[in-house]
């Protein structure tokens, strides 16, 4: 026979710190919400943080409250796996009611705000209750059904600061064993140069077996892993950490004796957060592209950049409610923050209550004396009066706008307002939507607004919307002793802007469903993460190009990743989550949709976004604000409902409670969103190859590589001519062969230089009167007035007068003349929307081609291998690039040893070829000056060879 249960499932998102407020009184509407067991519930709140104390329900209220031995935690286990920033955590607790009478067993855990719960199970004496995720109204309907039969549990929703409480309470008969298990997932954000994974560890009682087990798997490699002892000195030396190159394992397993507060205590000392901090290796600036299971994740967190100057305006609420600790802490924080301004920064201060006062009329330079004066000003503030938020923010935008109009803002600088307030507006414009509209209208696109809400009287939702809408970020601050350090930490996160206007580009034809890919700012210590789906069926490599403005340059950073690169690594690790890319994508997408919904101007659009979020939630099995979790036994005749905290801040518990329920903290601050590091072989442009034989090549920017097999040397040089110009490569009047190449330019300059490439190659075989034109679009053969062509989408050949043109679809074309002379042209395709690069061609000419001794041209002149001597090798300016003297045809000049790319075997990355580099467009090595090789037409012979 089935035992009879009474369930009470509470989702309590409460300010832990405001419990003292709650007990002052309980409004009727909260009673209604709680629905049952209100008194028992409250008694627990009053008792504070004990998690498994027995509640004084009516039947037992006369008994002694010391029942602590009668409820036992048999085991309490936390397992967490972080796979490339994706943390999946399980908390499992096995509890038994050792008493003879029924008791409430409570399972209460805190999960980080913003994490998505994906599973909850409960096993009561062998009967397993499993969870399913349902659209909210559907879940409520199912719940109501069960309730009609008297077999359902109640629900409470409310909110907390950076944690959310999940609370289940089950009334079970004596002797019953219950196992609770919850799973949740989140993406760990990089803040202040580290990832921090926090697990709330508050079992409430001694546990026979207590264990925290964390595994970190980071394909980029772990720079460090640190486990600060946040649980207290009591636990010194109990945590073990083993760290490998890319993996780490952390274990915390205090014995029963170690858990005790004191040797004779029956209460546990385990009551706090278990924290792991780490960072990953970042070798290259363009970030890391990780591709797995049809999704890519791009982590971008460049370092070693000079900070951009900033224009910063602090707007500080000094209304009466700030009086006391809050103001004292704010002053302390502001003095520290002002002290950190850089000499290149401009700043000012504004304080407001019902009036607005400006410390200075406009922005001033952050000189030591100005900073001192600002500190003195702050020190003298005495809070009083009302709160005129509208006026204060409009004045701040006015100051920035004016400075901009007067040309006082460095075009490379970042402008921001940091707004600090602890309450709703009480003076002037009171309507929040109107304030929002006013601010938005007056903020220019390149200004951002960051909002700090102190304490809980402030409408944090409003601050969040205000920040989101104006490219900033919002943070709530407790308003206690830690206010100052919290404010300083927040400031540190936005104090070092390193890049502006960051855009992430991917080949349109290979990727879809990309998350946000353009960002206003990147702040030092953070990370931008972009994700999307990628069609790996027809792809070997995925390339990305990030463009951004740094303090002294326009940056173009390329990353290239092999789509199978992670397969091997992932298959060898039994802990790594094979769905990490998909989960990260879903996490980012849902958070983004939630932010978009928050800002949606019309109800119709809101509904649409809600629908998308709901679909994501059901597809990926995660609880979002539009879904709820139904927990039921196998027969489906006993149900519980776990709902999300309410969306509507003022909806449930009017201010009297001191709880301001709010939307879970889903802001995606643009600065917190960046991600990292995939090596960008900036030089690794794509190019092809003609078998690995000695060969003369011109490829990529035009880099010429002249191979000298007899002396076993390669000589290379670059030609920098303008787009549109035509260069002669081979001109052999005796055999009647001409090869010319026409230059095209990249779409934009990179490092002050416009790269040029061959966009068209022309071959003229005079004796046959045949011309072949190879462009990046197609290959055309002309015989007098007759012309025929193949497109690069074809694989095929044309034969005419013993000349064979053979095209390998999207790769290369070989031209063979009479079976004895050959050329290969390789196509380098970049993606359609590539921000910088264009499609281009490389040409490979074997030295064995039977040209005449009179052959000339940039390549032709080296066809019979010339005598070259290189001597006096010596260290160069760059220790990796030795210098030497080259003697050639009577000239002596300095050459430098370097690497060039040969793309014959590795079409994408190229193969490094050691060569002696001749400077100044080949001066001294090529006959004459490079301009001597400019010809008027694609089929022109050189005039005076
Ligand atoms: C939820 O967790 C239980 C217990 O670990 C497991 O059996 C079940 O498959 C999980 N459900 C989902 C949807 O992951
Ligand atoms: C909502 O979505 C539908 C279908 O995707 C679309 O046709 C419609 O235009 C959208 N409405 C709004 C207001 O965006
Ligand atoms: C041309 O491209 C095809 C396809 O990549 C490759 O197999 C072939 O080796 C290339 N031809 C030469 C001559 O390199």
XYZ file of C-alpha atoms in Angstrom, residues 226-867:
642
model
C 42.041 28.133 -7.183
C 39.712 27.042 -4.379
C 39.569 29.849 -1.829
C 38.462 28.542 1.521
C 35.161 30.398 1.638
C 33.609 27.954 4.094
C 35.896 29.069 6.880
C 39.154 28.097 8.580
C 37.425 25.092 10.041
C 37.849 23.384 6.670
C 41.492 24.194 6.010
C 43.203 21.450 4.113
C 40.140 19.356 3.379
C 39.687 20.356 -0.234
C 41.843 18.466 -2.701
C 42.663 19.782 -6.128
C 44.375 18.012 -8.955
C 45.064 20.050 -12.017
C 46.210 18.851 -15.396
C 46.809 20.860 -18.525
C 43.185 20.964 -19.609
C 41.369 19.285 -16.761
C 41.012 19.702 -13.067
C 39.321 17.741 -10.328
C 38.276 19.272 -7.029
C 36.971 17.253 -4.166
C 35.676 18.281 -0.754
C 34.697 15.439 1.555
C 34.646 16.371 5.223
C 34.029 13.494 7.597
C 31.207 13.641 10.108
C 33.686 14.743 12.762
C 35.060 17.456 10.492
C 31.578 18.743 9.802
C 30.799 19.355 13.458
C 30.991 22.933 14.641
C 32.821 21.688 17.708
C 33.785 18.190 18.808
C 30.638 17.802 20.903
C 28.332 19.833 18.659
C 25.481 18.244 16.816
C 25.229 21.129 14.369
C 27.164 21.399 11.156
C 29.811 23.937 10.303
C 29.151 23.400 6.614
C 27.125 26.469 5.797
C 28.296 28.717 3.030
C 29.453 28.851 -0.540
C 31.970 26.525 -2.066
C 33.878 28.505 -4.673
C 36.211 27.541 -7.484
C 38.036 30.172 -9.513
C 40.009 29.574 -12.664
C 41.067 31.073 -15.930
C 42.014 29.557 -19.241
C 44.994 30.079 -21.493
C 44.657 32.701 -24.149
C 47.422 32.799 -26.639
C 45.873 34.578 -29.553
C 43.847 37.704 -29.727
C 41.068 36.631 -32.058
C 39.557 34.192 -29.615
C 38.871 30.498 -29.485
C 36.385 28.900 -31.830
C 35.097 25.627 -30.446
C 33.005 23.495 -32.748
C 31.192 20.385 -31.662
C 27.979 18.558 -32.482
C 26.699 21.105 -34.954
C 27.236 24.227 -32.855
C 30.118 26.636 -32.542
C 31.082 28.760 -29.572
C 33.421 31.664 -30.009
C 35.135 32.849 -26.842
C 36.782 36.234 -27.157
C 38.872 37.879 -24.435
C 41.914 39.601 -25.885
C 44.527 40.914 -23.485
C 47.509 43.211 -23.671
C 45.635 46.056 -25.270
C 45.972 49.639 -24.135
C 42.803 50.888 -22.445
C 40.664 53.348 -24.356
C 40.213 56.705 -22.685
C 36.842 57.092 -21.013
C 34.448 59.921 -20.289
C 32.600 59.018 -17.180
C 29.851 60.768 -15.332
C 28.854 59.584 -11.866
C 25.244 60.326 -10.929
C 24.636 59.705 -7.251
C 21.388 59.594 -5.353
C 21.718 61.619 -2.137
C 18.064 61.591 -1.133
C 17.099 61.114 2.519
C 16.849 57.348 2.189
C 20.596 57.149 1.534
C 21.289 58.477 5.002
C 23.511 56.399 7.236
C 25.406 53.295 6.231
C 24.487 53.466 2.540
C 25.888 56.957 2.122
C 28.948 56.199 4.194
C 29.693 53.179 2.041
C 28.953 55.060 -1.160
C 31.371 57.829 -0.205
C 34.054 55.292 0.603
C 33.515 53.530 -2.725
C 33.448 56.759 -4.727
C 36.712 57.933 -3.231
C 38.382 54.671 -4.188
C 36.864 54.765 -7.663
C 37.913 58.349 -8.301
C 41.430 57.414 -7.255
C 41.561 54.848 -10.043
C 40.761 57.208 -12.904
C 43.439 57.327 -15.572
C 45.134 60.568 -16.651
C 43.584 60.128 -20.108
C 40.047 59.978 -18.641
C 37.570 62.824 -18.298
C 34.945 62.780 -15.585
C 32.421 64.663 -13.541
C 30.027 64.129 -10.657
C 26.377 64.862 -10.251
C 24.407 64.358 -7.081
C 20.674 64.599 -6.776
C 17.744 64.488 -4.427
C 14.722 66.586 -5.403
C 17.278 68.921 -6.994
C 20.240 68.121 -9.177
C 23.685 69.560 -8.394
C 26.698 69.378 -10.650
C 30.132 69.380 -9.106
C 31.438 70.965 -12.356
C 29.526 72.321 -15.341
C 31.101 69.833 -17.693
C 33.643 67.037 -17.891
C 37.105 67.735 -16.514
C 40.401 65.970 -16.967
C 41.257 63.399 -14.344
C 44.269 65.246 -12.942
C 45.323 64.547 -9.342
C 44.059 67.938 -8.181
C 40.645 67.558 -9.822
C 40.356 64.087 -8.323
C 41.167 65.449 -4.875
C 38.561 68.145 -5.230
C 35.961 65.638 -6.321
C 36.772 63.480 -3.305
C 36.311 66.461 -1.009
C 33.017 67.272 -2.643
C 31.766 63.720 -2.143
C 32.905 63.738 1.462
C 30.772 66.795 2.159
C 27.478 65.332 0.938
C 24.625 65.072 3.468
C 21.710 63.100 2.180
C 18.192 64.475 2.503
C 15.089 65.181 0.470
C 13.328 63.394 -2.399
C 14.427 61.542 -5.520
C 14.277 63.178 -8.938
C 15.671 60.482 -11.206
C 14.360 61.930 -14.455
C 16.012 65.287 -13.956
C 19.302 63.764 -12.836
C 19.631 61.453 -15.807
C 18.620 64.101 -18.302
C 21.188 66.484 -16.899
C 23.852 63.800 -17.193
C 23.022 63.059 -20.832
C 23.012 66.790 -21.514
C 26.577 67.127 -20.180
C 27.821 64.256 -22.334
C 25.973 65.479 -25.415
C 27.330 68.956 -25.004
C 30.885 67.699 -24.588
C 30.457 65.684 -27.743
C 29.047 68.626 -29.691
C 31.942 70.780 -28.592
C 34.375 68.161 -29.870
C 35.706 67.457 -26.410
C 35.337 63.694 -26.656
C 38.222 61.777 -28.175
C 36.648 59.811 -31.046
C 38.391 56.738 -29.690
C 37.016 57.132 -26.200
C 34.173 55.365 -24.430
C 31.486 57.478 -22.763
C 29.387 56.249 -19.893
C 27.111 57.284 -17.091
C 27.251 55.371 -13.826
C 23.977 55.863 -12.006
C 23.657 54.964 -8.327
C 20.252 55.002 -6.622
C 18.413 53.332 -3.790
C 14.812 54.131 -4.512
C 11.979 54.949 -6.863
C 11.420 58.502 -8.076
C 9.440 60.662 -5.665
C 9.850 64.093 -7.247
C 9.398 65.359 -10.819
C 8.538 62.730 -13.400
C 7.320 59.650 -11.525
C 6.233 57.458 -14.368
C 8.999 54.941 -14.980
C 8.131 54.354 -18.622
C 8.319 58.080 -19.302
C 11.710 58.360 -17.624
C 12.879 55.410 -19.661
C 11.668 57.045 -22.858
C 13.249 60.390 -21.999
C 16.610 58.854 -21.258
C 16.610 56.725 -24.345
C 15.773 59.712 -26.538
C 18.653 61.711 -25.153
C 21.351 59.079 -25.014
C 23.494 58.945 -28.111
C 24.220 55.568 -29.620
C 27.751 55.492 -28.379
C 26.999 56.336 -24.749
C 26.195 53.705 -22.212
C 24.344 53.830 -18.927
C 25.241 51.533 -16.042
C 22.868 51.335 -13.100
C 23.560 50.311 -9.534
C 20.548 49.684 -7.321
C 21.305 49.804 -3.615
C 19.066 47.821 -1.304
C 15.586 46.616 -2.036
C 13.418 49.704 -2.186
C 14.638 50.329 -5.641
C 12.722 49.069 -8.643
C 15.504 46.941 -9.949
C 13.548 45.884 -13.030
C 13.362 49.484 -14.041
C 17.110 49.942 -13.588
C 17.707 46.840 -15.617
C 15.552 48.017 -18.471
C 17.176 51.408 -18.328
C 20.638 49.854 -18.570
C 19.736 47.298 -21.229
C 18.131 49.896 -23.386
C 21.203 52.071 -23.206
C 23.946 49.523 -23.784
C 24.839 49.224 -20.127
C 24.522 46.808 -17.336
C 22.688 46.849 -14.034
C 23.664 45.462 -10.695
C 21.910 45.227 -7.394
C 23.893 45.968 -4.285
C 22.913 44.844 -0.801
C 23.120 48.143 1.021
C 25.032 46.612 3.909
C 28.642 46.658 5.074
C 29.707 45.291 1.711
C 28.217 48.096 -0.335
C 31.507 49.829 -0.858
C 33.383 46.762 -2.032
C 30.472 45.706 -4.251
C 30.405 49.120 -5.869
C 34.132 49.050 -6.432
C 33.938 45.595 -7.944
C 31.215 46.684 -10.271
C 33.246 49.674 -11.299
C 36.313 47.517 -11.949
C 34.303 45.616 -14.488
C 33.609 48.684 -16.605
C 36.679 50.736 -15.812
C 38.922 49.313 -18.503
C 37.336 49.535 -21.931
C 39.771 47.930 -24.367
C 37.764 47.785 -27.584
C 34.820 49.524 -29.203
C 32.435 48.425 -31.928
C 33.296 44.758 -31.902
C 31.765 42.769 -34.723
C 31.927 39.033 -35.160
C 31.662 37.774 -38.734
C 31.166 34.199 -39.896
C 30.551 32.752 -43.331
C 26.827 33.198 -43.922
C 26.593 30.064 -45.955
C 27.847 27.821 -43.150
C 26.351 29.227 -39.976
C 22.878 30.123 -38.748
C 20.999 31.139 -35.615
C 23.913 33.233 -34.389
C 23.547 34.871 -31.009
C 24.293 38.560 -30.589
C 27.396 39.269 -32.641
C 28.004 42.950 -32.343
C 28.989 44.664 -29.131
C 29.599 48.262 -28.162
C 32.451 47.675 -25.789
C 34.782 45.029 -24.564
C 36.090 45.556 -21.054
C 39.338 44.067 -19.770
C 38.873 40.957 -17.657
C 35.584 39.979 -19.241
C 34.789 37.760 -22.193
C 32.473 37.955 -25.179
C 30.762 34.729 -26.177
C 29.077 34.257 -29.539
C 27.464 31.032 -30.586
C 25.519 29.587 -33.473
C 24.652 26.512 -35.432
C 27.154 25.360 -38.002
C 26.678 22.980 -40.872
C 29.695 20.747 -40.469
C 28.595 18.285 -43.141
C 30.175 20.276 -45.919
C 32.796 22.099 -43.973
C 36.306 21.343 -42.858
C 37.146 24.644 -41.300
C 35.228 27.479 -39.828
C 36.722 30.906 -40.036
C 35.726 34.001 -38.185
C 36.836 37.562 -38.526
C 36.463 39.955 -35.632
C 36.738 43.653 -36.346
C 37.088 46.195 -33.574
C 38.486 49.595 -32.704
C 41.376 49.598 -30.251
C 43.107 52.578 -28.705
C 45.485 53.065 -31.585
C 44.315 50.894 -34.427
C 41.498 49.349 -36.313
C 41.844 45.629 -35.610
C 40.979 42.749 -37.860
C 41.447 39.425 -36.143
C 40.995 36.132 -37.882
C 40.416 32.750 -36.350
C 40.327 29.459 -38.068
C 39.190 26.220 -36.503
C 39.074 22.712 -37.788
C 35.503 21.461 -37.365
C 36.779 18.131 -36.077
C 39.418 19.524 -33.792
C 37.522 18.786 -30.589
C 36.143 15.392 -31.590
C 39.120 13.452 -30.368
C 39.469 15.380 -27.135
C 35.777 15.063 -26.328
C 35.599 11.375 -27.105
C 38.448 10.697 -24.688
C 36.909 12.422 -21.720
C 34.154 10.589 -19.955
C 33.133 13.596 -17.857
C 32.920 16.214 -20.604
C 29.347 17.059 -21.545
C 28.953 16.192 -25.224
C 26.093 18.660 -25.454
C 28.037 21.590 -24.068
C 27.977 23.590 -27.301
C 24.250 23.118 -27.742
C 23.562 24.016 -24.112
C 25.729 27.126 -24.265
C 23.957 28.186 -27.441
C 20.564 27.629 -25.829
C 21.641 29.475 -22.692
C 22.807 32.504 -24.652
C 19.808 32.474 -26.950
C 17.236 32.258 -24.175
C 18.929 35.018 -22.185
C 19.037 37.175 -25.247
C 15.369 36.565 -25.997
C 14.494 37.438 -22.421
C 16.383 40.715 -22.738
C 14.727 41.444 -26.096
C 11.357 40.714 -24.627
C 12.047 43.084 -21.803
C 12.555 45.851 -24.348
C 9.934 44.855 -26.921
C 7.890 47.942 -27.836
C 4.654 46.164 -28.732
C 2.569 43.500 -27.078
C 2.491 41.519 -30.329
C 6.251 41.380 -30.493
C 6.404 40.419 -26.839
C 4.028 37.550 -27.523
C 6.169 36.413 -30.410
C 9.302 36.425 -28.313
C 7.506 34.633 -25.502
C 6.596 31.938 -27.983
C 10.205 31.523 -29.070
C 11.393 31.310 -25.476
C 8.750 28.734 -24.697
C 9.812 26.657 -27.664
C 13.478 26.852 -26.668
C 12.560 25.843 -23.164
C 10.633 22.778 -24.300
C 13.203 21.774 -26.930
C 16.132 22.049 -24.591
C 14.385 20.929 -21.437
C 15.127 23.949 -19.293
C 12.866 25.885 -16.981
C 12.430 29.492 -18.076
C 10.004 32.160 -16.854
C 7.372 30.871 -19.287
C 7.474 27.269 -18.246
C 6.936 25.395 -15.052
C 7.996 22.004 -13.901
C 5.403 19.384 -13.065
C 6.609 16.662 -10.755
C 4.532 13.544 -10.529
C 4.581 9.913 -9.498
C 4.476 7.140 -12.102
C 0.649 6.976 -12.057
C 0.388 10.690 -12.531
C -2.108 10.893 -9.699
C 0.018 12.914 -7.332
C 1.495 16.121 -8.567
C 3.611 19.033 -7.557
C 4.226 22.206 -9.397
C 7.492 24.107 -9.457
C 6.922 27.484 -10.956
C 9.397 30.234 -11.771
C 9.507 33.417 -9.779
C 6.942 35.914 -10.909
C 7.708 38.177 -13.746
C 5.838 41.061 -12.279
C 7.764 42.793 -9.566
C 4.901 44.398 -7.759
C 2.608 41.493 -8.410
C 2.773 39.462 -5.327
C 4.063 41.071 -2.288
C 3.618 44.753 -1.947
C 6.479 46.668 -0.409
C 5.396 45.951 3.143
C 7.177 42.659 2.995
C 10.440 44.149 2.045
C 10.703 41.614 -0.713
C 10.763 42.949 -4.196
C 10.290 39.984 -6.400
C 11.939 40.582 -9.674
C 12.728 38.953 -12.897
C 15.710 36.721 -12.561
C 18.856 38.535 -13.384
C 19.057 37.911 -17.069
C 20.920 40.945 -18.241
C 23.512 40.222 -20.803
C 25.764 43.124 -20.239
C 27.648 43.619 -23.408
C 30.869 43.809 -21.506
C 30.305 40.589 -19.669
C 29.462 38.857 -22.795
C 32.645 38.749 -24.704
C 34.588 35.640 -25.180
C 37.915 34.479 -26.065
C 40.615 33.133 -27.703
C 41.200 31.306 -30.688
C 44.463 31.617 -32.163
C 44.188 33.580 -35.207
C 46.820 32.779 -37.617
C 46.501 36.261 -38.971
C 48.791 35.306 -41.734
C 47.109 32.024 -42.456
C 45.036 33.004 -45.355
C 43.811 30.279 -47.493
C 45.650 29.092 -50.455
C 46.168 25.992 -52.504
C 48.940 23.848 -53.750
C 50.441 22.115 -56.703
C 52.104 18.914 -55.465
C 55.078 19.398 -53.194
C 57.669 19.697 -55.890
C 60.018 22.530 -56.529
C 57.885 25.242 -57.862
C 57.693 28.968 -58.347
C 54.655 30.446 -56.821
C 52.863 33.698 -56.426
C 50.120 33.545 -53.916
C 48.487 35.650 -51.291
C 49.245 39.339 -51.287
C 51.356 38.586 -53.994
C 54.054 36.710 -52.195
C 56.503 35.329 -54.701
C 58.463 32.237 -53.768
C 61.239 31.289 -56.159
C 62.513 27.827 -55.558
C 66.145 27.102 -56.402
C 66.488 23.317 -56.202
C 70.174 23.156 -57.133
C 71.317 25.491 -54.393
C 68.498 24.237 -52.142
C 67.216 27.672 -51.379
C 64.006 29.578 -51.584
C 64.030 33.267 -52.308
C 60.940 35.306 -51.693
C 59.744 38.830 -52.191
C 56.527 40.836 -52.177
C 55.277 43.231 -54.774
C 53.128 46.070 -53.483
C 51.348 47.660 -56.407
C 47.909 49.208 -56.663
C 44.697 47.364 -57.388
C 43.909 47.192 -61.102
C 47.568 47.020 -62.173
C 48.716 44.087 -64.286
C 52.048 42.396 -63.546
C 53.911 40.230 -65.975
C 54.923 36.862 -64.551
C 56.230 35.071 -67.629
C 57.010 36.569 -71.000
C 58.749 34.212 -73.413
C 58.813 35.536 -76.954
C 60.568 32.442 -78.322
C 57.954 29.926 -77.193
C 55.214 32.545 -77.446
C 53.974 32.194 -73.869
C 52.704 35.017 -71.677
C 51.371 34.849 -68.132
C 50.067 38.056 -66.498
C 48.209 38.726 -63.287
C 45.872 41.577 -62.436
C 45.723 42.892 -58.880
C 42.660 43.494 -56.763
C 42.560 45.079 -53.313
C 41.106 43.845 -50.045
C 37.867 45.457 -48.862
C 39.610 47.487 -46.237
C 42.990 48.395 -44.944
C 44.584 46.278 -42.305
C 47.396 47.664 -40.183
C 47.533 50.791 -42.354
C 48.145 48.756 -45.444
C 45.835 47.643 -48.218
C 46.621 44.089 -49.176
C 46.478 43.227 -52.849
C 45.957 39.890 -54.509
C 45.681 38.444 -57.961
C 42.063 38.607 -59.010
C 42.639 37.571 -62.616
C 45.343 35.610 -64.417
C 45.751 35.680 -68.180
C 47.619 33.074 -70.242
C 48.429 33.667 -73.886
C 49.824 30.887 -76.068
C 50.722 32.716 -79.234
C 51.577 29.751 -81.429
C 48.095 28.288 -80.883
C 46.399 31.690 -80.672
C 44.736 30.544 -77.449
C 43.998 32.696 -74.438
C 42.903 31.489 -71.036
C 41.493 33.901 -68.529
C 41.124 32.699 -64.974
C 39.153 34.971 -62.676
C 37.664 34.288 -59.275
C 34.316 33.765 -61.022
C 35.179 31.605 -63.989
C 37.674 30.148 -66.405
C 37.391 31.188 -70.042
C 39.198 29.790 -73.060
C 39.334 32.024 -76.139
C 40.270 30.857 -79.578
C 40.062 33.876 -81.855
C 36.439 34.932 -81.662
C 35.322 31.628 -80.247
C 35.102 31.442 -76.502
C 34.020 28.824 -74.018
C 34.122 28.656 -70.277
C 33.760 26.706 -67.093
C 32.613 28.098 -63.827
C 34.346 27.375 -60.531
C 31.260 25.391 -59.594
C 32.185 22.829 -62.260
C 34.597 19.991 -62.303
C 35.503 19.460 -65.917
C 37.927 19.963 -68.756
C 38.184 21.696 -72.070
C 40.632 20.452 -74.698
C 41.467 22.533 -77.722
C 44.541 22.310 -79.953
C 46.259 20.006 -77.446
C 45.749 22.506 -74.668
C 43.990 21.036 -71.666
C 42.166 23.191 -69.129
C 41.063 21.082 -66.214
C 38.977 22.502 -63.379
C 38.531 20.958 -59.942
C 35.360 22.442 -58.525
C 36.074 25.355 -56.196
C 39.739 24.351 -55.923
C 42.112 24.672 -58.803
C 42.575 24.729 -62.502
C 45.527 23.195 -64.301
C 46.534 24.188 -67.800
C 48.673 21.736 -69.700
C 50.151 22.577 -73.085
C 51.182 19.753 -75.421
C 51.633 17.570 -72.385
C 54.896 19.261 -71.462
C 54.237 22.658 -70.004
C 51.875 23.173 -67.091
C 50.503 25.813 -64.777
C 48.178 25.646 -61.859
C 45.937 28.367 -60.536
C 44.427 27.936 -57.125
C 41.225 29.593 -56.004
C 41.087 31.138 -52.562
C 37.507 31.641 -51.613
C 36.504 33.755 -48.660
C 32.948 33.834 -47.470
C 30.476 36.143 -49.136
C 30.096 38.632 -46.323
C 33.728 38.617 -45.296
C 34.443 42.069 -43.890
C 37.972 42.363 -45.227
C 39.160 39.684 -47.578
C 38.202 39.062 -51.176
C 38.400 35.949 -53.317
C 41.783 35.684 -54.984
C 44.050 33.451 -57.011
C 47.490 31.935 -56.559
C 49.641 30.661 -59.372
C 52.135 27.798 -59.276
C 54.610 27.289 -62.139
C 56.948 24.270 -62.145
C 60.556 25.222 -63.048
C 60.657 22.204 -65.306
C 58.484 23.998 -67.852
C 60.430 24.185 -71.128
C 60.652 27.934 -71.549
C 63.380 29.401 -73.712
C 66.505 30.936 -72.241
C 65.069 34.338 -73.140
C 62.052 33.923 -70.879
C 61.520 36.943 -68.689
C 58.908 38.282 -66.279
C 58.808 38.271 -62.500
C 58.937 34.476 -62.496
C 60.096 33.683 -66.012
C 63.532 35.238 -65.498
C 64.364 32.566 -62.909
C 63.429 29.613 -65.076
C 66.898 28.387 -65.839
C 68.076 28.361 -62.246
C 70.343 31.353 -61.667
C 73.483 31.373 -59.527
